[in-house]
Coordinates of C-alpha atoms in Angstrom, one line a residue:
M954 CA 0.0 0.0 0.0
K955 CA 1.6 3.2 -1.2
K956 CA -0.9 6.0 -0.4
I957 CA -3.9 6.3 1.9
L958 CA -6.6 8.9 2.0
V959 CA -7.4 9.7 5.6
T960 CA -10.6 11.6 6.4
G961 CA -10.6 13.4 9.7
A962 CA -6.8 13.4 9.5
V963 CA -6.3 16.3 12.0
G964 CA -8.6 14.9 14.6
F965 CA -7.5 12.9 17.7
I966 CA -7.5 9.3 16.4
G967 CA -7.0 10.3 12.8
S968 CA -3.8 12.2 13.5
A969 CA -2.5 9.4 15.7
F970 CA -3.0 7.0 12.8
C971 CA -1.2 9.4 10.4
R972 CA 1.8 9.8 12.7
Y973 CA 2.0 6.0 13.1
V974 CA 2.0 5.4 9.3
L975 CA 4.4 8.3 8.6
Q976 CA 6.9 7.6 11.4
N977 CA 7.2 4.0 10.3
N978 CA 7.4 4.9 6.6
L979 CA 4.5 2.6 5.8
A980 CA 2.7 4.8 3.2
E981 CA 2.1 8.3 2.1
I982 CA -0.9 10.1 3.5
V983 CA -3.5 12.4 1.8
G984 CA -5.2 14.0 4.8
V985 CA -8.7 15.4 4.4
D986 CA -10.2 17.5 7.2
K987 CA -12.9 20.1 7.5
M988 CA -11.0 21.7 10.4
T989 CA -13.9 21.9 12.8
Y990 CA -13.4 23.1 16.4
A991 CA -11.9 19.7 17.3
A992 CA -9.1 19.9 14.7
S993 CA -6.2 21.9 16.2
P994 CA -4.0 23.9 13.7
R995 CA -1.1 23.0 15.9
T996 CA -1.8 19.3 15.2
L997 CA -1.9 20.0 11.5
E998 CA 1.5 21.8 11.8
D999 CA 3.0 18.7 13.4
L1000 CA 1.7 16.5 10.6
Q1001 CA 2.9 18.8 7.9
K1002 CA 6.5 18.3 9.1
F1003 CA 6.4 14.8 7.5
P1004 CA 7.4 14.9 3.8
G1005 CA 4.9 12.1 3.0
F1006 CA 1.8 14.1 4.3
Q1007 CA -0.4 16.0 1.9
F1008 CA -3.3 18.1 3.2
C1009 CA -6.7 19.0 1.7
K1010 CA -9.2 21.1 3.6
L1011 CA -12.6 19.7 2.6
D1012 CA -15.9 18.7 4.2
I1013 CA -16.6 15.0 3.5
T1014 CA -20.2 15.9 2.7
D1015 CA -18.8 17.8 -0.4
A1016 CA -19.1 15.6 -3.5
A1017 CA -15.8 17.1 -4.6
I1018 CA -14.1 14.4 -2.5
V1019 CA -14.2 12.2 -5.6
N1020 CA -12.0 14.8 -7.4
V1021 CA -9.5 14.5 -4.5
M1022 CA -9.4 10.8 -4.9
E1023 CA -9.0 10.9 -8.7
T1024 CA -6.2 13.5 -8.4
T1025 CA -4.2 11.8 -5.6
A1026 CA -4.9 8.2 -6.5
P1027 CA -5.0 6.5 -3.1
D1028 CA -4.8 2.8 -2.6
A1029 CA -7.2 2.9 0.3
V1030 CA -9.5 5.2 2.3
I1031 CA -9.7 5.1 6.1
H1032 CA -12.6 7.1 7.4
F1033 CA -12.3 8.9 10.7
A1034 CA -14.1 12.1 10.0
A1035 CA -17.0 12.4 12.4
E1036 CA -18.6 14.5 15.1
T1037 CA -17.7 12.4 18.2
H1038 CA -18.7 14.0 21.5
V1039 CA -21.8 12.5 23.1
D1040 CA -22.6 15.6 25.1
R1041 CA -22.5 17.8 22.0
S1042 CA -24.8 15.3 20.2
I1043 CA -27.4 15.9 22.9
D1044 CA -27.3 19.6 22.3
S1045 CA -26.9 19.6 18.5
S1046 CA -27.9 16.3 17.0
G1047 CA -28.3 17.7 13.5
A1048 CA -24.6 18.2 13.0
F1049 CA -24.0 14.6 13.9
I1050 CA -26.6 13.3 11.4
H1051 CA -25.2 15.6 8.7
T1052 CA -21.5 14.6 9.1
N1053 CA -21.7 11.1 10.3
L1054 CA -24.5 9.8 8.1
I1055 CA -24.6 12.1 5.0
G1056 CA -20.8 12.4 5.1
T1057 CA -20.3 8.7 5.1
Y1058 CA -22.8 8.3 2.3
V1059 CA -21.0 10.9 0.1
L1060 CA -17.7 9.2 0.8
L1061 CA -19.0 5.8 0.0
E1062 CA -20.4 7.0 -3.3
A1063 CA -17.2 8.8 -4.2
S1064 CA -15.2 5.7 -3.4
R1065 CA -17.5 3.6 -5.6
V1066 CA -17.0 6.1 -8.5
Y1067 CA -13.3 6.2 -8.0
L1068 CA -13.0 2.4 -7.7
A1069 CA -14.8 2.0 -11.1
S1070 CA -12.2 4.2 -12.7
L1071 CA -9.2 2.1 -11.6
P1072 CA -7.5 -0.7 -13.6
P1073 CA -8.3 -4.2 -12.4
E1074 CA -5.1 -4.7 -10.5
K1075 CA -5.7 -1.5 -8.4
Q1076 CA -9.3 -2.4 -7.9
E1077 CA -8.2 -5.6 -6.4
R1078 CA -6.0 -3.8 -3.8
F1079 CA -8.4 -1.0 -2.9
R1080 CA -9.9 -0.9 0.6
F1081 CA -12.4 1.3 2.4
H1082 CA -12.0 1.1 6.2
N1083 CA -14.7 2.7 8.4
V1084 CA -13.5 3.5 11.9
S1085 CA -16.4 3.2 14.4
T1086 CA -17.1 2.9 18.1
D1087 CA -18.3 0.4 20.6
E1088 CA -21.0 2.8 21.6
V1089 CA -23.2 1.6 18.7
Y1090 CA -23.9 -1.5 20.9
G1091 CA -25.5 0.4 23.7
S1092 CA -24.9 -0.4 27.4
L1093 CA -23.7 -3.6 29.1
G1094 CA -24.7 -5.0 32.5
K1095 CA -22.1 -6.1 35.1
D1096 CA -20.9 -9.0 33.0
G1097 CA -20.0 -9.8 29.4
A1098 CA -18.4 -7.8 26.6
F1099 CA -19.2 -6.5 23.1
S1100 CA -18.2 -8.7 20.2
E1101 CA -18.5 -8.4 16.5
T1102 CA -21.9 -10.2 16.6
T1103 CA -23.4 -8.0 19.4
P1104 CA -26.7 -6.5 18.2
Y1105 CA -26.7 -2.7 17.7
A1106 CA -28.6 -0.7 20.4
P1107 CA -27.4 2.9 20.3
N1108 CA -28.6 5.2 23.1
S1109 CA -27.3 8.7 22.1
P1110 CA -27.6 10.8 18.9
Y1111 CA -23.8 10.3 18.5
S1112 CA -23.9 6.5 18.7
A1113 CA -27.1 6.3 16.6
S1114 CA -25.4 8.3 13.8
K1115 CA -22.3 6.0 14.0
A1116 CA -24.5 2.9 13.9
G1117 CA -26.2 4.3 10.8
A1118 CA -22.8 4.9 9.2
D1119 CA -21.8 1.3 9.9
H1120 CA -25.0 0.0 8.3
L1121 CA -24.3 2.1 5.2
V1122 CA -20.8 0.7 4.9
R1123 CA -22.1 -2.8 5.2
A1124 CA -24.8 -2.1 2.6
W1125 CA -22.3 -0.7 0.1
Y1126 CA -20.3 -3.9 0.5
Q1127 CA -23.3 -6.2 0.1
T1128 CA -25.0 -4.3 -2.7
Y1129 CA -22.2 -2.7 -4.7
G1130 CA -19.3 -4.9 -3.8
L1131 CA -17.3 -1.9 -2.4
P1132 CA -14.4 -3.6 -0.6
T1133 CA -15.1 -2.4 3.0
I1134 CA -14.0 -3.2 6.5
I1135 CA -15.4 -1.9 9.8
S1136 CA -13.6 -1.6 13.2
N1137 CA -15.3 -0.6 16.4
C1138 CA -13.1 0.7 19.2
S1139 CA -13.5 1.4 22.9
N1140 CA -12.8 4.8 24.5
N1141 CA -9.5 6.2 23.3
Y1142 CA -7.2 8.5 25.3
G1143 CA -3.7 9.9 24.9
P1144 CA -1.8 13.0 23.4
Y1145 CA -3.6 15.5 21.2
Q1146 CA -7.1 14.7 22.5
F1147 CA -9.5 17.7 22.5
P1148 CA -10.1 18.8 26.1
E1149 CA -13.9 18.3 26.0
K1150 CA -13.3 14.5 26.5
L1151 CA -13.1 13.0 30.0
I1152 CA -9.4 12.5 30.5
P1153 CA -8.0 15.7 29.0
N1154 CA -10.9 17.6 30.6
M1155 CA -10.0 16.4 34.0
I1156 CA -6.3 17.0 33.6
T1157 CA -6.6 20.5 32.2
K1158 CA -9.2 21.5 34.8
A1159 CA -7.1 20.1 37.6
L1160 CA -4.1 22.1 36.4
R1161 CA -6.2 25.2 36.6
G1162 CA -7.5 24.4 40.0
E1163 CA -11.1 24.0 38.8
K1164 CA -13.7 21.6 40.0
L1165 CA -13.6 18.1 38.4
P1166 CA -17.2 17.3 37.4
V1167 CA -18.0 13.6 37.7
Y1168 CA -21.4 12.6 36.3
G1169 CA -23.9 10.9 38.6
K1170 CA -22.2 8.6 41.1
G1171 CA -19.1 8.1 38.8
D1172 CA -19.9 4.3 38.6
N1173 CA -20.2 4.2 34.8
V1174 CA -17.5 1.8 33.4
R1175 CA -15.5 2.3 30.3
D1176 CA -12.7 0.3 28.6
W1177 CA -9.8 2.6 27.9
L1178 CA -7.6 2.2 24.8
Y1179 CA -4.3 4.1 24.4
V1180 CA -4.5 5.9 21.0
D1181 CA -1.1 4.7 19.7
D1182 CA -2.2 1.1 20.3
H1183 CA -5.3 1.8 18.4
A1184 CA -3.3 3.3 15.5
E1185 CA -1.3 0.1 15.2
A1186 CA -4.4 -2.0 15.3
L1187 CA -6.1 0.1 12.6
W1188 CA -3.1 -0.5 10.3
L1189 CA -3.4 -4.2 10.7
V1190 CA -7.2 -4.1 10.0
L1191 CA -6.7 -1.9 6.9
T1192 CA -3.9 -4.0 5.4
R1193 CA -4.7 -7.5 6.6
G1194 CA -8.4 -7.6 7.7
R1195 CA -10.9 -9.6 5.7
L1196 CA -13.2 -7.7 3.5
G1197 CA -16.8 -7.4 4.7
E1198 CA -15.7 -8.2 8.3
K1199 CA -15.9 -6.2 11.5
Y1200 CA -13.1 -6.1 14.2
M1201 CA -13.4 -5.1 17.8
I1202 CA -10.5 -3.1 19.2
G1203 CA -10.2 -2.6 22.9
G1204 CA -7.7 -1.7 25.5
D1205 CA -8.4 -4.3 28.3
G1206 CA -8.6 -1.3 30.6
E1207 CA -12.0 -1.3 32.3
K1208 CA -12.4 1.3 35.1
T1209 CA -15.2 3.3 36.6
N1210 CA -15.2 7.0 35.8
L1211 CA -14.7 7.9 39.5
D1212 CA -11.7 5.6 39.9
L1213 CA -10.2 6.9 36.7
V1214 CA -10.5 10.5 37.9
K1215 CA -9.0 9.6 41.2
Q1216 CA -6.1 7.9 39.4
L1217 CA -5.4 11.0 37.4
C1218 CA -5.5 13.1 40.6
T1219 CA -2.9 10.8 42.2
L1220 CA -0.6 11.1 39.1
L1221 CA -0.9 14.9 39.3
D1222 CA -0.1 14.8 43.0
E1223 CA 3.1 12.8 42.3
K1224 CA 4.2 14.9 39.3
L1225 CA 3.4 18.3 40.8
P1226 CA 4.4 18.0 44.5
D1227 CA 4.3 21.8 44.9
A1228 CA 0.9 22.3 43.3
A1229 CA -1.4 24.7 45.1
H1230 CA -4.3 22.4 44.5
R1231 CA -2.7 19.3 45.9
P1232 CA -4.3 16.9 46.8
H1233 CA -6.2 17.2 43.5
E1234 CA -8.8 14.6 44.6
G1235 CA -10.3 17.5 46.7
L1236 CA -11.4 19.1 43.4
I1237 CA -13.8 16.3 42.6
E1238 CA -17.4 17.3 42.4
F1239 CA -20.4 15.1 41.6
V1240 CA -22.9 16.6 39.1
T1241 CA -26.2 15.7 37.6
D1242 CA -25.8 12.7 35.2
R1243 CA -26.2 13.3 31.5
P1244 CA -29.3 11.9 29.6
G1245 CA -29.0 8.4 28.3
H1246 CA -25.6 7.7 29.9
D1247 CA -24.6 4.2 29.1
K1248 CA -23.7 2.2 32.2
R1249 CA -20.8 0.0 31.0
Y1250 CA -18.7 -0.8 27.9
A1251 CA -16.3 -3.7 27.5
T1252 CA -14.8 -5.2 24.4
D1253 CA -13.9 -8.7 23.4
I1254 CA -10.7 -8.5 21.2
T1255 CA -10.4 -12.3 20.5
K1256 CA -10.9 -11.9 16.8
M1257 CA -8.2 -9.2 16.6
N1258 CA -5.8 -11.4 18.5
N1259 CA -6.6 -14.7 16.7
E1260 CA -6.7 -13.3 13.1
L1261 CA -4.2 -10.4 13.2
G1262 CA -2.1 -11.2 16.2
W1263 CA -2.9 -7.9 18.0
K1264 CA -3.4 -7.0 21.6
P1265 CA -2.8 -3.7 23.4
K1266 CA 0.7 -3.0 24.6
I1267 CA 0.2 0.0 26.8
M1268 CA -2.0 -0.7 29.8
L1269 CA -4.0 1.9 31.6
P1270 CA -1.5 2.9 34.4
E1271 CA 1.3 3.5 31.9
G1272 CA -1.0 5.1 29.4
L1273 CA -2.4 7.6 31.9
A1274 CA 1.1 8.5 33.1
K1275 CA 2.2 9.1 29.5
T1276 CA -1.0 11.2 28.8
V1277 CA -0.5 13.4 31.9
D1278 CA 3.1 13.9 31.0
W1279 CA 2.1 15.0 27.5
Y1280 CA -0.5 17.6 28.7
L1281 CA 2.1 18.9 31.3
G1282 CA 4.7 19.3 28.5
N1283 CA 2.3 20.7 25.9
R1284 CA 0.4 23.4 27.8
I1285 CA 0.6 25.7 24.8
W1286 CA -1.4 23.2 22.8
W1287 CA -4.4 23.0 25.1
E1288 CA -4.2 26.5 26.5
D1289 CA -4.6 27.8 23.0
I1290 CA -7.8 25.8 22.7
H1291 CA -9.1 27.1 26.1
G1292 CA -8.3 30.6 25.0
R1293 CA -10.0 30.4 21.6
Q1294 CA -12.9 28.0 21.6
Y1295 CA -13.5 25.7 24.6
A1296 CA -12.9 26.7 28.2
G1297 CA -14.2 23.5 29.8
E1298 CA -17.8 24.4 30.1
R1299 CA -20.3 21.6 30.6
L1300 CA -22.2 20.4 27.5
G1301 CA -25.1 18.0 26.9
Q1302 CA -27.6 19.1 29.6
T1303 CA -30.6 19.2 27.3
A1304 CA -33.1 17.0 29.0
A1305 CA -35.4 16.4 26.0
A1306 CA -34.9 17.1 22.3
T1307 CA -37.2 19.9 21.0
S1308 CA -35.7 20.2 17.5
A1309 CA -33.3 18.4 15.2
S1310 CA -30.8 21.2 15.2

């Protein structure tokens, strides 16, 4: 594989995948991104330091994406571009439907047109990889884990839009023969994550001495996957996964939200012994839960291990320490975001939908 078109290339997981591919000289990258609030210009600057990275600012709902494909001639498309924050989807569901569903449809159609223009040998090699989430499966009880055969049961506008995108990808494989693969991952964390998400939000709030809002009782459980492990897994799925198949990618790092926040506080206490806000656990504040908050996620990665020989390398304690170190060492990256567009305010408190906007 010589060249990959990456949608959402400047986002959190998309940029991690680009860095993994470029640092290991695996392929050239054509990065496509709309540059929404969640795409930091500083992240783009870091990617543009690689000679194998080419950037195109474009919304995936724009049919001109097929022109980008025909001009750059990628061997594969890996699709990250999406609105991703559950709380924002509660407040503004329309943006999630537009990008995650309409955008995926436009990209699938563009890929179908592009594929038809290729010579047979390139058609044989082409892949379309849709990067999805375990949230499409809804909420688990105390036991069990999501697998590739778990029925879909999304509970938020975000997860419903991602579930719909998965179904479109499957349909384009079954109906049109587009060579697609789907992966569903657990909660990602690590460097370059926009500070609206739980882990960077807690770290950056603690560093500013602000209250650390924990939803409900903090007993919701998530499986945490370090983003660099995810990037490696995605490369394996893209290059070695079986067409028409799905692959679960998890971190084997289940933890309640409250325990996770306490662990972050302990790390900050250790790394900042002179901090005015130490002990940081004293900043924890319980707040009203968000609507439709899934109780527990867990992932069964047996298929990834058996077929592709993958399992996570960076377990949660190490990954959290690396993540805290990154935010401590890159204050300018997140302080720029706080100064311009997101200062840590709470989102997603709309109790009932009154419109589709």
